[in-house]
Every structure is written in C-alpha cells, then in structure tokens.
Amino acid sequence: MVKAIVGANWGDEGKGKITDMLAEESDIIIRFQGGSNAGHTIINEYGKFALHLLPSGVFYDHTTCIIGNGVALNIPWLVKEVKEIVDKGVPQPRILVSDRAQIVMPYHILFDAYEEERLGGNSFGSTKSGIAPFYSDKYAKIGFQVSELFDDETLQEKVKRVCEQKNVILEHLYHKPLIVEEELLATLREYRDMVAPYVCDVVTYLRDALKDGKRLLLEGQLGSLKDPDFGIYPMVTSSHTIAAYGAIGCGIPPYEIKDIVTVVKAYSSAVGAGEFVSEIFGEEADELRRRGGDGGEFGATTGRPRRMGWFDAVASRYGCKIQGATEVALTVLDVLGYLDEIPVCVGYEIDGKVTRDFPATVQLKKAKPVYVKLPGWKQEIRGIKNYDELPENCKKYIEFIEKELEVPITLVSNGPRRDEIIRRK
Ligand code: GDP
C-alpha cells in the first residue's frame, strides 16, 4: 500500500507535520524529488527540527527512510543533517540512498549563485542550493549517479569530460575561477566514503517491500504550483512536485499509489517571485505573516519573509486536481481566528471574464482575484480535538473550502504540534 503526501499550493503548506504524523503508521518513507532547497518543520518530543533532505520519518525507530533516485542528493548535507538530529538525541535513523540518485556537485551550487548574480534583478529567486543546474545536467546526461562513485575509472574519465565543458562556461560566461580536475576527484572520493553506508538498490528493495505488504509513504516537497509543467513556469522548481512523479522518483509502479493526501493551507503564502493572484500587501499582510505558521511566516531554509495572501480556491482546486488528491489535510486554520471577516478568492477575472479554472502563466499574469467574504469565528481553536466542538463559523469556512476543492477534507490541523489535529471522516 502506497500513500503520497504532497502540497496543493506554493509549498510551506505544513506537509512536514502531516508527514511526521502519517509516518507513524508507515514502514518506509521516501523522498522522491527535490533536494535540500526547501524545508519541513517538525515539532516533536525531541524538539523542533527543520529537515531539508531527510524524509520526515527519521524520528521513529520502526521506519526506514529512503532518498529516491529522483532526489538531488547533496552528500555533505545528508551527513550533516543526520548528525544534527542524532546530536539532539534522536536515535540513529535507518537511511537508504538509491544507487541511481544523482549527486549535487560543488559546482552546481556555484553555478546557481553565479547565474542569479548574472541575471541580477531578473533572477528566479533561487535558494542557491544548486537544484536548477543539477537537474539541467541530469537531463543533459552529464550528471553523476551515486553508483558511479564506486567505479574510479568511470569517475576519472567523466570528471575530465565534464570539467572541460564547465570550465568554458566559468571562464567565458561567468569570469570565475576554473574547476581543478584533481580537486573535484578528491571531493568525489570523499563523497563516496560518506554515502557508502547508505547505498542501496532501492528499486529491488521496494519491490520486495511491496510484496511483503509494507506501508510506503511518498513525501513530496513544495507544491503543485511549483511544478515545472503544471506550476507558474518559469518561477517553479526544477523537479516534479506531483504525486505521479513519486512512482518515477523511487521506481515503483504508478498504480500502487492508492491514497494521495494533499495538504492545503487555510490561507496562502509563497516564497520567491512568480504569479500569486490573491496576494495581499501592507499592514494586512504583515499581520497575517506575524501570526502565521509557528511564530511567523518565514522560509525554513532561507529565513526569507513569505509573501502572504487569502485562500485561493481557484489555485487550490487546480492544485488538488493535478495531484489527484483523494483527501485533503487543511492546515494552519488556527491562525485565522483573529479576523472579523475572511476573504476567499473564488474566481479570476481575466480580460473582463471570470473563470474558476487556473490558467497557464501568460493568462495568469492578467488575472485579478474575485473575493467572497466569510464571517470569522474570533476565537482560539487550538486545543480542540473534535470537529463538532469547532465554532460554527469555523466549520462553515472548512465546509466552504471543501465544496470549492471538490475533495473531502479528512484532517484539520489547528496548531503546529503533532497532536494538534482533528480527524474528520
Ligand atoms: P512544509 O514545507 O509544507 O512542511 O511547511 P513548513 O513546515 O515549512 O511550514 C509550515 C509552518 O507552519 C511550520 O512552521 C509549522 O510548524 C507550522 N504549522 C504546521 N501546521 C500548523 C497548524 O496547523 N497551525 C499553525 N499555527 N502552524 C502550523
């Protein structure tokens, strides 16, 4: 049985907390895309953690955590993150890294920074983790697979070939120091020793796990609107954030994914540039940012203040559809308790016509939000465990959103802690 947990919005929906919760009922938790460029926040009995690369199942001793072939694997980062959690008292997690995963190279991180510098004001707002150069190289077929680290001859030949190409760009486009072949080789040999304890033929491992009836959880990073095909291109990430990619990103049959838990945030937030129709500004935004999340809406990886907006039913319904959502977890609902009225964006006005369908970026640029206002509940809802005990207007807000999403809301998150959750159906 395979379950996926993914985001319907721009990321930062609170997937970390829900994954941590669902991980308790799973045997194997798998990261299938992205890298260390975004973070999940998890609060549990060991403390507060911002995980970037490790799956959010590392806190349990019954789970195996997998870095799938679809991930951008930053090896020193992996080692650092494991050390960080173990230093805080978490038992050494069981981690497997796919032999087919590709490696974020030191030059990917440099190229990311150089390109942003070159683009200046037109930059993509990259987190400079090397993700875009990494995936570009993967598809240009000059990436390095983990398995290649263990064949020195292949490695030497490839390093030579790749350095030739990279050094032309470094010299003539960026005017930066060149890569020294021997130094790169030495780094890769260090990477080999660091990753060796974790390397596994994940495809075979998961085939056997499925045969044995193990419970798998695919953990997505970011959300639908950051997908390179379905999101707000080009202000997207470089790997697929969609549950369907979960099958490719670890090597399981697509029909095994039975349940797609899609996390939807009760208001909107986004990091980085790009279209954001229901964005709000000024004091209204500052107040929501201050009250949002757990101690304010600031990026878990970058610390950047997040852009804020009201709930966008058009974007979220589309985000759920693209994921193939079978159920929705609605998060950070508690944050909205201060409002007299809560605007919800229910349509986009484009060239004088109102639509409920989320368009491609060119059209999206012209979209203006159409709002309805729902009455607020003016009450703290943290601590409530049963749906029926929620204030009437709060239930109305949830039910309104459920109708707009066209997917059942089965979980309502009313606080950052693992146990602050209301199970609905
Ligand atoms: P992710 O990338 O989707 O995992 O999202 P993040 O973990 O980066 O951001 C979510 C933020 O909201 C974190 O600070 C969480 O601790 C916090 N959070 C998650 N669920 C809730 C909730 O229901 N209420 C509140 N107040 N905060 C939440």
Coordinates of C-alpha atoms and ligand atoms in Angstrom, one line a residue:
M1 CA 0.0 0.0 0.0
V2 CA 1.5 3.3 -1.0
K3 CA 0.3 6.7 0.2
A4 CA 1.6 10.0 -1.0
I5 CA 1.7 13.3 0.8
V6 CA 2.0 16.4 -1.3
G7 CA 1.2 20.1 -1.4
A8 CA -1.5 21.8 -3.4
N9 CA -0.2 25.3 -3.2
W10 CA 3.2 27.0 -3.4
G11 CA 4.8 24.9 -0.7
D12 CA 5.0 25.6 3.0
E13 CA 1.6 24.1 3.5
G14 CA 2.7 22.3 6.6
K15 CA 3.5 19.0 4.9
G16 CA 6.2 18.3 7.5
K17 CA 3.8 18.0 10.4
I18 CA 1.3 15.8 8.5
T19 CA 4.1 13.6 7.1
D20 CA 5.5 13.2 10.6
M21 CA 2.1 12.1 11.7
L22 CA 1.4 9.7 8.8
A23 CA 5.0 8.4 9.2
E24 CA 4.0 6.8 12.5
E25 CA 1.6 4.5 10.6
S26 CA 4.2 3.8 7.8
D27 CA 7.1 1.3 7.4
I28 CA 9.1 3.2 4.7
I29 CA 9.2 6.9 4.0
I30 CA 10.5 8.1 0.7
R31 CA 11.7 11.4 -0.7
F32 CA 11.2 11.2 -4.5
Q33 CA 12.1 14.7 -5.8
G34 CA 13.8 18.0 -4.9
G35 CA 16.8 18.4 -2.7
S36 CA 17.9 20.4 0.3
N37 CA 16.3 23.6 -1.2
A38 CA 13.2 23.6 0.9
G39 CA 12.5 22.7 4.5
H40 CA 9.9 20.8 6.5
T41 CA 9.3 22.0 10.1
I42 CA 8.6 19.3 12.6
I43 CA 7.9 19.7 16.3
N44 CA 8.0 16.5 18.4
E45 CA 9.3 15.1 21.7
Y46 CA 12.9 15.6 20.7
G47 CA 12.5 19.3 19.8
K48 CA 11.9 21.5 16.8
F49 CA 13.6 20.5 13.5
A50 CA 13.8 21.9 10.0
L51 CA 14.5 18.9 7.8
H52 CA 15.7 19.7 4.2
L53 CA 16.9 16.5 2.7
L54 CA 15.9 13.7 5.1
P55 CA 12.5 12.2 4.9
S56 CA 10.2 13.3 7.8
G57 CA 10.1 9.7 9.1
V58 CA 13.5 9.8 10.7
F59 CA 12.2 10.2 14.2
Y60 CA 10.7 6.8 14.5
D61 CA 12.6 3.6 15.2
H62 CA 10.2 1.3 13.2
T63 CA 10.8 3.2 9.9
T64 CA 13.2 3.1 7.0
C65 CA 13.8 6.4 5.2
I66 CA 14.7 6.4 1.6
I67 CA 16.3 9.0 -0.7
G68 CA 14.9 8.0 -4.1
N69 CA 16.6 8.3 -7.5
G70 CA 14.5 11.4 -8.2
V71 CA 16.2 13.5 -5.5
A72 CA 19.0 15.9 -5.9
L73 CA 21.4 14.4 -3.4
N74 CA 23.7 16.8 -1.6
I75 CA 26.0 14.3 0.2
P76 CA 27.7 16.5 2.8
W77 CA 24.3 17.9 3.6
L78 CA 22.9 14.4 4.2
V79 CA 25.7 13.6 6.6
K80 CA 25.3 17.0 8.3
E81 CA 21.5 16.6 8.7
V82 CA 21.9 13.1 10.2
K83 CA 24.5 14.4 12.6
E84 CA 22.2 17.3 13.7
I85 CA 19.3 15.1 14.6
V86 CA 21.4 12.5 16.3
D87 CA 23.2 15.2 18.3
K88 CA 19.7 16.3 19.6
G89 CA 19.0 12.8 20.9
V90 CA 17.1 11.2 18.0
P91 CA 18.2 7.5 17.7
Q92 CA 20.4 6.8 14.5
P93 CA 17.8 6.6 11.8
R94 CA 17.8 3.8 9.2
I95 CA 18.5 5.5 5.9
L96 CA 18.9 4.1 2.4
V97 CA 20.1 6.1 -0.6
S98 CA 19.3 4.9 -4.1
D99 CA 22.3 3.9 -6.2
R100 CA 20.6 5.7 -9.1
A101 CA 20.2 9.0 -7.2
Q102 CA 22.3 11.7 -8.7
I103 CA 24.7 14.0 -6.8
V104 CA 24.6 17.7 -6.3
M105 CA 28.2 18.7 -7.3
P106 CA 30.0 21.6 -5.6
Y107 CA 30.0 23.4 -9.0
H108 CA 26.1 23.1 -9.2
I109 CA 25.9 25.3 -6.1
L110 CA 28.4 27.8 -7.5
F111 CA 26.7 27.9 -10.9
D112 CA 23.4 28.6 -9.2
A113 CA 24.8 31.6 -7.4
Y114 CA 26.7 32.8 -10.5
E115 CA 23.6 32.7 -12.7
E116 CA 21.5 34.6 -10.1
E117 CA 24.3 37.2 -10.0
R118 CA 24.4 37.4 -13.8
L119 CA 20.6 37.8 -14.0
G120 CA 20.6 40.5 -11.3
G121 CA 17.1 41.9 -11.0
N122 CA 15.6 39.3 -13.3
S123 CA 16.8 36.4 -11.2
F124 CA 14.5 33.4 -10.3
G125 CA 14.9 33.9 -6.5
S126 CA 16.8 30.6 -6.3
T127 CA 17.7 29.2 -2.9
K128 CA 21.2 28.7 -4.4
S129 CA 21.2 25.0 -3.4
G130 CA 22.3 24.0 -6.9
I131 CA 19.0 22.5 -7.8
A132 CA 18.4 24.0 -11.3
P133 CA 22.0 23.4 -12.5
F134 CA 21.7 19.9 -11.0
Y135 CA 18.6 18.9 -12.9
S136 CA 19.8 20.6 -16.1
D137 CA 22.9 18.4 -16.0
K138 CA 20.9 15.3 -15.2
Y139 CA 18.8 15.7 -18.3
A140 CA 21.8 16.9 -20.4
K141 CA 23.2 13.5 -19.4
I142 CA 26.3 14.9 -17.6
G143 CA 25.2 14.2 -14.1
F144 CA 26.9 11.8 -11.7
Q145 CA 25.0 8.8 -10.3
V146 CA 25.8 7.5 -6.8
S147 CA 26.7 4.2 -8.4
E148 CA 29.5 5.9 -10.4
L149 CA 31.3 6.9 -7.3
F150 CA 32.3 3.3 -6.9
D151 CA 33.9 2.9 -10.2
D152 CA 37.1 5.0 -10.2
E153 CA 37.9 4.6 -13.9
T154 CA 34.4 5.8 -15.0
L155 CA 34.7 8.7 -12.5
Q156 CA 38.1 9.9 -13.7
E157 CA 37.0 9.8 -17.3
K158 CA 33.8 11.6 -16.6
V159 CA 35.3 14.3 -14.4
K160 CA 37.7 15.1 -17.2
R161 CA 35.0 15.4 -19.7
V162 CA 32.6 17.5 -17.5
C163 CA 35.4 19.9 -16.4
E164 CA 36.2 20.7 -20.0
Q165 CA 32.7 21.8 -20.6
K166 CA 32.1 23.6 -17.2
N167 CA 35.4 25.4 -17.4
V168 CA 34.5 27.0 -20.7
I169 CA 31.4 28.5 -19.1
L170 CA 33.2 29.5 -16.0
E171 CA 35.8 31.3 -17.9
H172 CA 33.8 33.0 -20.7
L173 CA 30.3 33.5 -19.2
Y174 CA 30.9 34.0 -15.5
H175 CA 34.6 35.0 -15.4
K176 CA 35.1 32.9 -12.2
P177 CA 37.8 30.5 -11.0
L178 CA 38.0 27.2 -13.0
I179 CA 37.4 23.7 -11.6
V180 CA 40.6 21.8 -10.9
E181 CA 40.1 18.2 -12.0
E182 CA 42.2 16.6 -9.3
E183 CA 40.4 18.6 -6.5
L184 CA 37.0 17.6 -7.9
L185 CA 38.1 13.9 -8.0
A186 CA 39.3 14.1 -4.4
T187 CA 36.0 15.6 -3.3
L188 CA 34.0 12.9 -5.1
R189 CA 36.1 10.2 -3.4
E190 CA 35.2 11.8 -0.1
Y191 CA 31.6 11.8 -1.1
R192 CA 31.9 8.1 -1.9
D193 CA 33.1 7.3 1.6
M194 CA 30.4 9.4 3.2
V195 CA 27.5 7.9 1.3
A196 CA 28.8 4.3 1.2
P197 CA 26.9 3.1 4.4
Y198 CA 23.6 4.1 2.9
V199 CA 23.7 3.0 -0.7
C200 CA 21.1 0.5 -1.8
D201 CA 19.4 -0.9 -4.9
V202 CA 16.2 0.9 -3.9
V203 CA 14.1 -0.5 -6.9
T204 CA 14.6 -4.1 -5.7
Y205 CA 14.2 -3.1 -2.1
L206 CA 10.8 -1.5 -2.7
R207 CA 9.7 -4.3 -5.0
D208 CA 10.3 -6.8 -2.1
A209 CA 8.7 -4.4 0.4
L210 CA 5.5 -4.1 -1.6
K211 CA 5.4 -7.9 -2.0
D212 CA 5.7 -8.1 1.8
G213 CA 2.8 -5.8 2.3
K214 CA 4.8 -2.9 3.8
R215 CA 3.3 0.5 4.1
L216 CA 5.1 3.1 1.9
L217 CA 4.8 6.9 2.3
L218 CA 5.9 9.1 -0.5
E219 CA 6.9 12.6 0.8
G220 CA 6.6 15.5 -1.6
Q221 CA 8.4 18.8 -1.3
L222 CA 7.0 22.2 -2.3
G223 CA 3.6 22.1 -4.0
S224 CA 1.6 21.8 -7.3
L225 CA 2.1 25.4 -8.3
K226 CA 5.9 25.0 -8.2
D227 CA 5.8 22.0 -10.6
P228 CA 7.8 22.7 -13.8
D229 CA 5.0 21.6 -16.1
F230 CA 1.8 22.5 -14.1
G231 CA 3.0 25.4 -12.0
I232 CA 3.7 29.0 -12.6
Y233 CA 6.5 28.4 -15.1
P234 CA 9.2 29.7 -15.1
M235 CA 9.0 30.6 -11.4
V236 CA 8.9 27.0 -10.5
T237 CA 11.3 24.4 -9.1
S238 CA 13.2 22.1 -11.3
S239 CA 11.7 18.7 -10.3
H240 CA 8.1 17.4 -10.4
T241 CA 6.2 18.1 -7.2
I242 CA 3.3 16.0 -8.3
A243 CA 2.3 12.6 -6.7
A244 CA 2.5 10.9 -10.0
Y245 CA 6.2 11.6 -10.1
G246 CA 6.5 9.7 -6.9
A247 CA 6.4 6.4 -8.9
I248 CA 9.3 7.6 -11.1
G249 CA 11.3 9.2 -8.3
C250 CA 11.8 5.9 -6.5
G251 CA 10.9 3.2 -9.0
I252 CA 7.5 1.7 -8.1
P253 CA 4.5 1.0 -10.4
P254 CA 2.2 4.1 -10.6
Y255 CA -0.9 2.0 -9.9
E256 CA 0.5 1.2 -6.4
I257 CA -0.2 4.8 -5.2
K258 CA -3.7 4.4 -3.7
D259 CA -4.1 7.4 -1.5
I260 CA -2.9 11.0 -2.2
V261 CA -3.1 13.1 0.9
T262 CA -2.9 16.7 -0.4
V263 CA -2.0 19.4 2.0
V264 CA -3.9 22.7 1.6
K265 CA -3.2 25.8 3.6
A266 CA -6.2 27.7 5.1
Y267 CA -4.6 31.0 3.6
S268 CA -1.9 31.5 1.0
S269 CA 1.8 32.0 1.3
A270 CA 4.6 31.8 -1.2
V271 CA 8.4 32.2 -1.2
G272 CA 10.2 33.7 -4.2
A273 CA 8.9 35.5 -7.3
G274 CA 6.0 34.5 -9.5
E275 CA 2.3 34.9 -10.1
F276 CA 0.2 35.0 -6.9
V277 CA -3.3 36.3 -7.6
S278 CA -4.7 36.5 -4.1
E279 CA -1.6 38.2 -2.7
I280 CA -2.1 40.9 0.0
F281 CA 0.2 43.7 1.0
G282 CA 0.9 46.3 3.7
E283 CA -0.3 46.0 7.2
E284 CA -2.9 43.4 6.3
A285 CA -0.2 41.1 5.0
D286 CA 2.2 41.9 7.9
E287 CA -0.3 40.9 10.5
L288 CA -1.1 37.6 8.8
R289 CA 2.7 36.9 8.3
R290 CA 3.3 37.7 12.0
R291 CA 0.5 35.4 13.2
G292 CA 1.1 32.7 10.6
G293 CA 2.7 29.3 10.9
D294 CA 4.5 28.7 14.1
G295 CA 5.9 32.1 15.1
G296 CA 5.6 33.8 11.7
E297 CA 5.8 33.0 8.0
F298 CA 9.5 32.9 7.2
G299 CA 11.2 30.4 5.0
A300 CA 12.5 27.2 6.8
T301 CA 15.6 27.1 4.5
T302 CA 16.2 30.8 3.6
G303 CA 14.6 32.7 6.5
R304 CA 13.1 35.0 3.9
P305 CA 9.7 36.6 4.8
R306 CA 7.0 34.7 2.9
R307 CA 4.5 36.5 0.6
M308 CA 1.0 36.4 2.0
G309 CA -2.5 36.1 0.6
W310 CA -6.0 34.9 1.2
F311 CA -7.1 31.4 0.5
D312 CA -7.3 30.9 -3.3
A313 CA -9.9 28.4 -4.3
V314 CA -9.1 28.5 -8.0
A315 CA -5.4 27.7 -7.4
S316 CA -6.0 25.2 -4.6
R317 CA -8.7 23.2 -6.5
Y318 CA -6.4 23.1 -9.5
G319 CA -3.5 22.1 -7.2
C320 CA -5.6 19.2 -5.8
K321 CA -6.7 18.1 -9.3
I322 CA -3.2 18.0 -10.6
Q323 CA -2.1 15.9 -7.6
G324 CA -5.0 13.6 -8.0
A325 CA -6.0 14.3 -4.4
T326 CA -8.0 11.6 -2.7
E327 CA -8.2 13.5 0.6
V328 CA -7.2 16.9 1.9
A329 CA -5.4 18.0 5.1
L330 CA -6.3 21.6 5.8
T331 CA -3.6 23.3 7.8
V332 CA -2.9 26.4 9.9
L333 CA -6.6 27.1 10.3
D334 CA -6.0 28.3 13.9
V335 CA -4.1 31.4 12.5
L336 CA -7.3 32.9 11.1
G337 CA -9.0 33.2 14.4
Y338 CA -8.3 37.0 14.7
L339 CA -10.3 38.1 11.6
D340 CA -13.8 39.5 11.6
E341 CA -14.3 38.5 8.0
I342 CA -12.2 36.2 5.9
P343 CA -11.8 36.9 2.2
V344 CA -11.6 33.8 -0.1
C345 CA -10.7 34.1 -3.7
V346 CA -13.3 32.1 -5.7
G347 CA -12.6 33.3 -9.3
Y348 CA -10.1 35.0 -11.5
E349 CA -11.2 37.9 -13.7
I350 CA -9.2 37.8 -16.9
D351 CA -9.9 40.3 -19.8
G352 CA -13.3 41.1 -18.2
K353 CA -14.4 37.4 -17.8
V354 CA -14.5 35.5 -14.6
T355 CA -13.1 31.9 -14.6
R356 CA -12.8 29.2 -12.0
D357 CA -10.1 27.4 -13.9
F358 CA -6.4 28.0 -13.2
P359 CA -4.7 29.1 -16.5
A360 CA -1.2 29.0 -17.8
T361 CA 1.2 31.7 -16.8
V362 CA 0.6 34.2 -19.7
Q363 CA -3.1 34.4 -18.8
L364 CA -2.4 34.2 -15.1
K365 CA -0.4 37.4 -15.2
K366 CA -3.6 39.2 -16.2
A367 CA -5.8 37.6 -13.5
K368 CA -7.5 39.7 -10.8
P369 CA -9.0 38.0 -7.7
V370 CA -12.7 37.8 -7.2
Y371 CA -13.4 37.5 -3.5
V372 CA -16.3 36.5 -1.3
K373 CA -16.1 37.2 2.4
L374 CA -16.9 34.6 5.0
P375 CA -17.6 35.5 8.7
G376 CA -14.7 34.9 11.1
W377 CA -15.0 32.9 14.3
K378 CA -13.0 35.3 16.5
Q379 CA -11.8 32.5 18.8
E380 CA -8.8 30.4 19.6
I381 CA -9.3 26.9 18.2
R382 CA -6.0 25.3 19.3
G383 CA -6.7 22.5 21.7
I384 CA -9.9 21.5 20.2
K385 CA -9.9 17.7 19.3
N386 CA -13.4 17.1 17.9
Y387 CA -14.8 18.6 14.8
D388 CA -18.1 19.3 16.4
E389 CA -16.5 21.5 19.0
L390 CA -15.2 23.9 16.5
P391 CA -17.1 27.3 16.3
E392 CA -19.9 27.3 13.9
N393 CA -18.3 29.9 11.5
C394 CA -15.1 27.9 11.5
K395 CA -16.9 24.8 10.4
K396 CA -18.6 26.9 7.7
Y397 CA -15.2 28.1 6.5
I398 CA -14.0 24.5 6.3
E399 CA -17.1 23.2 4.5
F400 CA -17.0 26.1 2.1
I401 CA -13.4 25.3 1.2
E402 CA -14.2 21.6 0.9
K403 CA -17.0 22.4 -1.6
E404 CA -14.6 24.5 -3.6
L405 CA -11.9 21.9 -3.6
E406 CA -14.2 19.1 -4.6
V407 CA -12.2 16.7 -2.4
P408 CA -13.1 15.6 1.2
I409 CA -11.2 17.4 3.9
T410 CA -10.3 14.5 6.3
L411 CA -7.8 16.3 8.5
V412 CA -7.9 19.7 10.0
S413 CA -4.7 21.0 11.6
N414 CA -5.2 23.5 14.3
G415 CA -1.7 24.0 15.6
P416 CA 2.0 23.2 14.8
R417 CA 2.3 20.3 17.1
R418 CA 1.9 16.7 16.0
D419 CA -1.2 16.1 18.2
E420 CA -3.0 19.3 17.2
I421 CA -5.1 17.6 14.6
I422 CA -8.8 17.0 14.1
R423 CA -9.7 13.8 12.2
R424 CA -12.9 14.4 10.3
K425 CA -14.0 11.3 8.4
Ligands
GDP1 P1 6.2 22.3 4.6 O1 7.3 22.7 3.7 O2 4.9 22.1 3.8 O3 6.5 21.2 5.5 O4 5.8 23.6 5.5 P2 6.7 24.2 6.7 O5 7.0 23.2 7.7 O6 7.9 24.9 6.1 O7 5.8 25.4 7.2 C1 4.7 25.2 7.9 C2 4.9 26.0 9.2 O8 3.6 26.0 9.8 C3 5.8 25.4 10.2 O9 6.4 26.5 11.0 C4 4.9 24.6 11.1 O10 5.4 24.3 12.4 C5 3.6 25.4 11.1 N1 2.4 24.6 11.1 C6 2.1 23.5 10.5 N2 0.8 23.2 10.8 C7 0.3 24.2 11.5 C8 -1.0 24.5 12.1 O11 -2.0 23.8 11.9 N3 -1.1 25.7 12.8 C9 -0.1 26.5 13.0 N4 -0.2 27.6 13.7 N5 1.2 26.3 12.4 C10 1.3 25.1 11.7

